[in-house]
Backbone as a chain_set.jsonl record, in Angstrom:
{"seq": "XXXXXXXXXXXXXXXXXXXXXXXXXXXXXXXXXXXXXXXXXXXXXXXXXXXXXXXXXXXXXXXXXXXXXXXXXXXXXXXXXXXXXXXXXXXXXXXXXXXXXXXXXXXXXXXXXXXXXXXXXXXXXXXXXXXXXXX", "coords": {"N": [[53.45, 22.056, -85.883], [54.087, 18.601, -85.979], [53.91, 15.85, -83.781], [55.249, 12.892, -82.832], [54.562, 11.63, -80.342], [52.198, 11.445, -78.044], [50.293, 12.916, -75.532], [47.945, 11.843, -72.858], [45.164, 12.262, -70.851], [43.31, 10.64, -68.768], [40.137, 11.152, -66.9], [37.832, 9.612, -64.324], [34.3, 9.63, -65.171], [32.516, 10.481, -63.035], [33.362, 12.154, -61.208], [33.993, 14.77, -59.168], [33.928, 18.238, -59.827], [36.433, 19.722, -58.514], [37.425, 17.319, -58.001], [38.297, 16.173, -60.333], [40.232, 18.286, -61.489], [42.219, 18.2, -59.759], [42.903, 15.568, -59.895], [43.806, 15.947, -62.793], [45.911, 17.475, -62.606], [47.84, 16.512, -60.871], [48.05, 13.708, -62.123], [49.434, 14.644, -64.926], [51.782, 15.852, -63.661], [53.895, 13.666, -63.271], [54.269, 12.937, -66.022], [55.319, 15.433, -67.141], [57.568, 15.323, -65.493], [59.506, 13.358, -65.905], [59.743, 12.572, -68.647], [60.791, 13.988, -71.867], [59.382, 16.237, -72.361], [59.333, 19.154, -72.054], [59.152, 22.713, -72.604], [60.708, 25.304, -73.286], [61.418, 28.257, -71.042], [58.96, 30.995, -70.632], [58.61, 34.508, -71.872], [57.426, 37.493, -70.928], [56.267, 40.581, -72.748], [57.644, 42.593, -71.267], [59.994, 41.659, -70.165], [59.714, 39.841, -68.059], [60.035, 36.536, -66.733], [58.705, 33.381, -67.098], [57.896, 29.944, -65.897], [58.461, 26.914, -68.019], [56.457, 25.223, -69.788], [54.562, 21.972, -70.662], [55.5, 21.099, -73.902], [53.963, 19.939, -75.916], [50.395, 19.065, -76.986], [48.092, 18.288, -75.047], [45.714, 15.944, -74.623], [42.535, 15.62, -72.868], [40.563, 13.139, -71.637], [37.482, 11.63, -70.711], [36.071, 8.886, -68.72], [34.079, 6.007, -67.531], [34.48, 3.928, -64.636], [34.857, 1.039, -65.519], [35.779, 1.227, -68.082], [38.154, 2.987, -67.421], [39.788, 1.147, -66.156], [39.89, -1.004, -68.074], [41.544, 0.916, -70.037], [44.063, 0.853, -68.651], [44.661, -1.643, -68.207], [45.545, -2.265, -71.172], [46.876, -0.048, -71.709], [49.481, -1.293, -69.827], [50.2, -3.396, -71.604], [51.174, -2.052, -73.724], [54.066, 0.126, -75.115], [53.798, 2.305, -73.259], [54.205, 4.797, -71.004], [52.791, 5.828, -67.865], [51.094, 7.662, -65.328], [48.882, 6.878, -62.475], [45.896, 7.685, -60.42], [44.551, 6.822, -57.729], [40.933, 6.512, -56.011], [41.636, 6.554, -53.316], [43.586, 8.365, -52.618], [42.486, 10.611, -52.525], [42.082, 11.021, -49.749], [44.51, 10.793, -48.574], [47.335, 12.565, -47.11], [49.838, 13.235, -48.117], [52.588, 12.787, -50.197], [54.033, 10.323, -49.456], [52.382, 9.023, -48.144], [50.409, 8.588, -50.241], [51.886, 6.964, -52.046], [52.018, 4.765, -50.345], [49.395, 4.173, -50.157], [48.981, 3.28, -53.044], [50.481, 1.175, -53.269], [49.387, -0.442, -51.525], [47.394, -1.965, -52.651], [46.678, -4.549, -54.833], [47.463, -4.636, -58.609], [45.582, -5.37, -60.39], [43.253, -4.377, -58.686], [43.067, -1.834, -58.31], [41.589, 0.818, -57.484], [40.864, 3.164, -59.845], [40.767, 6.636, -60.73], [41.931, 8.081, -62.43], [44.478, 8.462, -65.195], [47.332, 9.563, -66.504], [48.933, 9.426, -69.569], [51.823, 8.813, -71.702], [53.156, 8.124, -74.946], [54.259, 6.72, -77.905], [52.315, 8.074, -80.457], [50.698, 6.263, -82.073], [50.383, 4.064, -80.677], [49.113, 5.239, -78.363], [46.445, 6.301, -79.296], [45.255, 3.784, -80.05], [45.001, 2.768, -77.246], [43.246, 4.312, -76.269], [41.054, 4.681, -77.991], [37.696, 4.945, -78.91], [37.373, 6.218, -76.447], [35.509, 9.114, -74.946], [36.354, 12.761, -75.108], [36.759, 14.945, -72.4], [34.271, 16.734, -71.121]], "CA": [[54.489, 21.182, -85.631], [53.631, 17.431, -85.58], [54.7, 15.117, -82.672], [55.341, 11.293, -82.928], [54.336, 11.175, -79.234], [51.029, 11.711, -77.511], [49.872, 12.882, -74.198], [46.239, 11.619, -72.843], [45.2, 12.082, -69.466], [41.701, 10.202, -68.81], [39.592, 11.046, -65.366], [36.743, 9.158, -64.146], [33.528, 10.593, -65.352], [31.697, 10.703, -61.928], [34.007, 12.868, -60.165], [33.372, 16.185, -58.749], [35.012, 19.46, -60.441], [37.535, 19.771, -58.141], [38.571, 16.123, -58.216], [38.901, 15.956, -61.912], [41.182, 19.241, -61.836], [43.201, 17.771, -59.022], [43.63, 14.403, -60.96], [44.504, 15.996, -63.883], [46.889, 18.311, -62.278], [48.86, 15.35, -60.233], [48.925, 12.789, -63.254], [50.175, 15.222, -65.623], [53.022, 16.081, -63.139], [54.696, 12.323, -63.479], [54.874, 13.13, -67.324], [56.468, 16.39, -66.967], [58.805, 15.692, -64.591], [59.864, 12.248, -66.279], [59.747, 12.61, -70.18], [61.424, 15.018, -72.685], [58.307, 16.999, -73.219], [59.011, 20.388, -71.139], [59.55, 23.444, -73.752], [61.316, 26.533, -72.746], [60.72, 29.317, -70.272], [58.333, 32.003, -71.164], [59.185, 35.628, -71.067], [56.433, 38.497, -71.494], [56.931, 41.738, -73.302], [58.199, 43.319, -69.979], [61.16, 40.698, -69.822], [58.949, 39.073, -66.957], [60.131, 35.239, -67.008], [57.758, 32.307, -66.379], [58.268, 28.722, -65.957], [58.416, 26.34, -68.975], [55.292, 24.265, -69.609], [54.576, 20.841, -71.919], [55.572, 21.655, -75.145], [53.124, 19.424, -77.045], [49.221, 19.137, -76.95], [47.416, 17.343, -74.006], [44.269, 15.735, -74.645], [42.163, 15.13, -71.407], [39.217, 12.383, -71.792], [36.453, 11.29, -69.476], [35.652, 7.521, -68.789], [33.557, 5.4, -66.531], [35.363, 2.969, -64.06], [35.331, -0.08, -66.322], [36.763, 1.766, -69.166], [39.65, 3.53, -66.953], [40.456, -0.174, -65.915], [40.445, -1.408, -69.4], [42.524, 1.593, -70.417], [44.811, 0.465, -67.657], [45.385, -2.89, -68.952], [46.044, -2.114, -72.592], [48.481, 0.787, -71.466], [50.372, -2.376, -69.516], [50.596, -4.36, -72.68], [51.8, -1.43, -74.795], [55.079, 0.883, -74.688], [53.138, 3.408, -72.709], [54.662, 5.554, -69.779], [51.739, 6.25, -67.321], [50.878, 7.612, -63.974], [47.605, 6.52, -61.881], [45.792, 8.303, -59.589], [43.391, 6.162, -57.307], [40.177, 7.348, -55.165], [42.127, 6.418, -51.764], [44.495, 9.43, -52.592], [41.853, 11.948, -51.938], [42.065, 10.972, -48.609], [45.914, 10.857, -48.123], [47.733, 14.139, -46.93], [51.14, 13.611, -48.451], [53.083, 11.783, -51.203], [54.484, 8.955, -48.855], [51.319, 8.343, -47.82], [49.916, 8.395, -51.445], [52.488, 6.155, -52.591], [51.754, 3.567, -49.84], [48.009, 3.561, -50.671], [49.008, 2.605, -53.915], [51.12, 0.047, -52.84], [48.755, -1.673, -50.753], [46.707, -2.774, -53.484], [47.415, -5.419, -56.323], [47.236, -4.091, -59.852], [44.168, -5.29, -60.77], [42.372, -4.272, -57.751], [43.347, -0.568, -58.052], [40.348, 1.805, -57.963], [41.457, 3.917, -60.467], [40.156, 7.567, -61.131], [42.58, 9.05, -63.416], [45.714, 8.452, -65.561], [48.11, 10.216, -67.808], [49.759, 8.424, -70.324], [52.54, 8.979, -72.701], [53.713, 7.112, -75.656], [53.865, 6.926, -79.148], [51.11, 8.44, -80.804], [49.672, 5.003, -82.552], [49.743, 3.379, -79.079], [48.137, 6.1, -77.131], [45.225, 6.153, -79.926], [44.97, 2.57, -79.911], [44.517, 2.354, -76.185], [42.206, 5.462, -76.198], [39.798, 4.63, -79.154], [36.226, 5.127, -78.302], [36.819, 7.105, -75.197], [35.155, 10.409, -75.423], [37.093, 13.92, -74.935], [36.14, 15.176, -71.562], [33.324, 17.852, -71.605]], "C": [[53.72, 19.807, -85.457], [54.648, 16.545, -84.795], [54.324, 13.53, -82.923], [54.863, 10.774, -81.476], [52.966, 11.819, -78.955], [50.938, 11.779, -75.937], [48.423, 12.664, -73.983], [46.146, 11.712, -71.077], [43.26, 11.762, -69.439], [41.167, 10.385, -66.952], [38.257, 10.386, -65.499], [35.437, 9.95, -64.372], [32.274, 11.008, -64.526], [32.534, 11.343, -60.986], [33.626, 14.446, -60.047], [34.285, 17.193, -59.428], [36.417, 19.36, -59.949], [38.49, 18.564, -57.898], [39.32, 15.959, -59.322], [39.962, 16.854, -61.993], [42.061, 18.455, -61.027], [43.986, 16.448, -59.549], [44.373, 14.729, -61.947], [45.813, 16.719, -63.259], [48.109, 17.285, -61.683], [49.019, 14.316, -61.184], [49.77, 13.453, -64.092], [51.703, 15.466, -64.973], [54.064, 15.182, -63.498], [55.136, 12.763, -64.979], [55.628, 14.332, -67.304], [57.327, 16.46, -66.379], [59.819, 14.017, -65.13], [60.307, 12.102, -67.827], [60.443, 13.754, -70.77], [60.325, 16.047, -73.139], [58.203, 18.543, -72.775], [59.642, 21.214, -72.398], [60.353, 24.371, -72.913], [60.75, 27.454, -71.906], [60.051, 30.399, -70.95], [58.657, 33.025, -70.552], [57.87, 36.815, -71.823], [56.988, 39.506, -72.144], [57.67, 42.723, -72.521], [59.459, 42.948, -69.616], [60.737, 39.936, -68.456], [59.289, 37.583, -67.36], [59.012, 34.607, -66.258], [58.085, 30.863, -66.463], [57.683, 28.184, -67.306], [57.125, 25.386, -68.814], [55.393, 23.048, -70.69], [54.755, 21.368, -73.244], [54.345, 20.829, -76.511], [51.56, 19.325, -76.468], [48.844, 17.806, -75.913], [46.22, 16.922, -74.104], [43.612, 15.178, -73.616], [40.663, 14.505, -72.044], [38.387, 12.048, -70.379], [36.329, 9.7, -69.668], [34.776, 7.208, -67.577], [34.656, 4.473, -65.683], [35.965, 1.743, -64.677], [36.253, 0.184, -67.565], [37.89, 2.199, -68.738], [40.498, 2.064, -66.656], [40.958, -1.108, -67.245], [41.717, -0.394, -70.177], [44.202, 1.177, -69.788], [45.726, -0.747, -68.134], [45.757, -2.875, -70.118], [47.243, -1.265, -72.327], [49.604, -0.419, -70.998], [50.861, -2.96, -70.54], [51.331, -3.522, -73.64], [52.89, -0.597, -74.161], [54.764, 2.348, -74.358], [53.737, 3.73, -71.596], [53.307, 5.744, -69.034], [51.72, 6.44, -65.713], [49.268, 7.19, -63.837], [47.467, 7.366, -60.447], [44.436, 7.375, -58.869], [42.39, 6.668, -56.142], [40.809, 7.421, -53.92], [43.217, 7.844, -51.689], [43.834, 10.573, -52.533], [42.015, 12.007, -50.6], [43.54, 10.824, -47.94], [46.312, 12.569, -48.091], [49.116, 14.468, -47.561], [51.497, 12.609, -49.523], [53.458, 10.749, -50.375], [53.03, 8.562, -48.347], [50.212, 7.736, -49.211], [50.583, 6.966, -52.197], [52.279, 4.739, -51.702], [50.408, 3.288, -50.042], [48.005, 3.055, -51.826], [49.513, 1.395, -53.835], [50.46, -0.832, -52.353], [47.746, -2.378, -51.267], [46.981, -3.316, -54.809], [46.69, -4.48, -57.508], [46.072, -4.08, -60.287], [42.934, -4.99, -59.916], [42.436, -2.679, -57.704], [42.307, 0.376, -58.513], [40.492, 3.124, -58.363], [40.352, 5.281, -60.872], [40.871, 8.362, -62.161], [43.992, 8.266, -63.736], [46.13, 9.634, -66.298], [48.944, 9.535, -68.516], [50.477, 9.268, -71.653], [53.247, 7.934, -73.281], [53.772, 7.621, -77.044], [52.51, 7.322, -79.503], [50.142, 7.291, -81.459], [49.414, 4.537, -81.476], [48.685, 3.908, -78.445], [46.715, 6.06, -78.201], [44.757, 4.881, -80.257], [44.448, 2.375, -78.637], [43.319, 3.314, -75.81], [41.094, 5.432, -77.101], [38.598, 4.327, -78.535], [35.984, 6.029, -77.152], [36.649, 8.533, -75.586], [36.289, 11.474, -74.804], [36.05, 14.593, -73.623], [35.147, 16.667, -71.849], [33.403, 19.039, -70.593]], "O": [[52.693, 19.86, -84.78], [55.855, 16.472, -85.023], [53.189, 13.126, -83.173], [54.752, 9.555, -81.347], [52.631, 12.752, -79.685], [51.394, 10.91, -75.193], [47.63, 13.186, -74.767], [46.974, 11.272, -70.279], [42.326, 12.415, -69.905], [41.735, 9.848, -66.002], [37.584, 10.496, -66.524], [35.397, 11.016, -63.758], [31.299, 11.622, -64.958], [32.36, 11.001, -59.817], [33.005, 15.098, -60.887], [35.466, 16.87, -59.556], [37.383, 19.032, -60.639], [39.703, 18.567, -57.69], [40.52, 15.703, -59.423], [40.896, 16.362, -62.626], [42.876, 17.875, -61.746], [45.201, 16.268, -59.624], [45.423, 14.138, -62.199], [46.864, 16.235, -63.678], [49.252, 17.387, -62.128], [50.164, 13.864, -61.216], [50.916, 13.007, -64.149], [52.702, 15.297, -65.671], [55.095, 15.64, -63.99], [56.339, 12.946, -65.163], [56.827, 14.137, -67.5], [58.068, 17.441, -66.444], [60.852, 13.772, -64.508], [61.314, 11.437, -68.07], [60.7, 14.622, -69.936], [60.421, 16.624, -74.223], [57.186, 19.181, -73.045], [60.46, 20.676, -73.143], [60.601, 24.028, -71.757], [59.523, 27.54, -71.958], [60.623, 30.783, -71.97], [58.948, 33.087, -69.357], [57.556, 36.856, -73.013], [58.217, 39.495, -72.219], [58.283, 43.63, -73.084], [60.116, 43.665, -68.862], [61.661, 39.425, -67.823], [58.794, 37.286, -68.447], [58.484, 34.999, -65.218], [58.766, 30.668, -67.47], [56.68, 28.705, -67.795], [56.864, 24.865, -67.73], [56.265, 23.13, -71.555], [53.932, 22.213, -73.599], [54.095, 21.199, -77.658], [51.531, 19.558, -75.26], [49.243, 16.647, -76.027], [45.428, 17.683, -73.548], [44.068, 14.079, -73.303], [39.855, 15.144, -72.719], [38.768, 12.253, -69.227], [36.497, 9.266, -70.808], [34.705, 8.028, -66.662], [35.759, 4.355, -66.217], [37.132, 1.377, -64.531], [37.216, -0.49, -67.93], [38.852, 1.952, -69.465], [41.694, 1.943, -66.918], [42.02, -1.713, -67.395], [42.662, -0.9, -70.783], [45.249, 1.231, -70.434], [46.934, -0.837, -68.353], [46.608, -3.754, -70.257], [48.391, -1.603, -72.617], [50.59, -0.542, -71.724], [52.081, -3.124, -70.513], [52.109, -4.096, -74.402], [52.892, -0.464, -72.937], [55.238, 3.338, -74.915], [53.895, 2.711, -70.924], [52.442, 5.85, -69.903], [52.196, 5.612, -64.936], [48.509, 7.154, -64.806], [48.351, 7.656, -59.641], [43.387, 7.286, -59.508], [42.961, 7.276, -55.236], [40.55, 8.453, -53.302], [43.558, 8.245, -50.576], [44.488, 11.614, -52.487], [42.107, 13.148, -50.149], [43.602, 10.743, -46.714], [45.827, 13.492, -48.746], [49.566, 15.613, -47.598], [50.751, 11.652, -49.732], [52.869, 9.803, -50.898], [52.875, 7.345, -48.25], [49.467, 6.757, -49.169], [49.913, 6.109, -52.773], [52.367, 3.666, -52.3], [50.135, 2.09, -50.123], [47.081, 2.261, -52.005], [48.904, 0.485, -54.398], [50.728, -2.012, -52.582], [47.18, -3.274, -50.64], [47.435, -2.66, -55.746], [45.671, -3.801, -57.381], [45.462, -3.051, -60.58], [41.793, -5.263, -60.286], [41.665, -2.23, -56.856], [42.147, 0.694, -59.692], [40.34, 4.095, -57.621], [39.222, 5.01, -61.278], [40.295, 9.308, -62.698], [44.583, 7.6, -62.886], [45.377, 10.544, -66.646], [49.831, 8.964, -67.882], [49.92, 10.085, -72.386], [53.828, 7.042, -72.664], [53.406, 8.756, -77.35], [51.574, 6.891, -78.83], [48.92, 7.407, -81.367], [48.234, 4.504, -81.123], [47.651, 3.363, -78.057], [45.749, 5.651, -77.556], [43.676, 4.894, -80.846], [43.365, 1.791, -78.646], [42.478, 2.922, -75.001], [40.174, 6.227, -76.911], [38.523, 3.466, -77.659], [34.902, 6.52, -76.832], [37.407, 9.117, -76.361], [37.108, 11.003, -74.014], [34.836, 14.733, -73.774], [35.407, 17.49, -72.727], [32.727, 20.051, -70.775]]}, "num_chains": 1, "name": "protein.A"}
C-alpha cells in the first residue's frame, strides 16, 4: 500500500533512551489524535480486541539541536502539521504546565528536543532531507 502522506518523528541525538522514547510517544500522540491516520481495531485469534494503531509507516530520525531548529523552520514554511517537545517539558508534571512552558518561549527560541511531522510525502521528504534515521 502506498501513502501520499508521511509521518516522521525526529528526536535530538543527545537524549537519554528514556527521554527519546518519551518524546516519541508524546509527539506522535498529536498526529494520531488530529489526523486521519488511525486504522481499525485489532482482534486476535481468540476474539480479544485491541485498540487501533496508526495505519501507515512512521519514520524515526535523530538530529542535533541546530538541525532540529532548521527542521522546525522549514516545516513552518511548508504545509506540514507537527507537534513539538521542548526540553522544559521533562520537568513539568502535567499537560497544563506543558502548554504553559511552550507558550512562555518565542518560536525562534524554543529548546526543541523532538517533533512529529505529518504532511504530503514530498514536503516531509524535503524537510527531512539528509537527516539520518534513529539508530
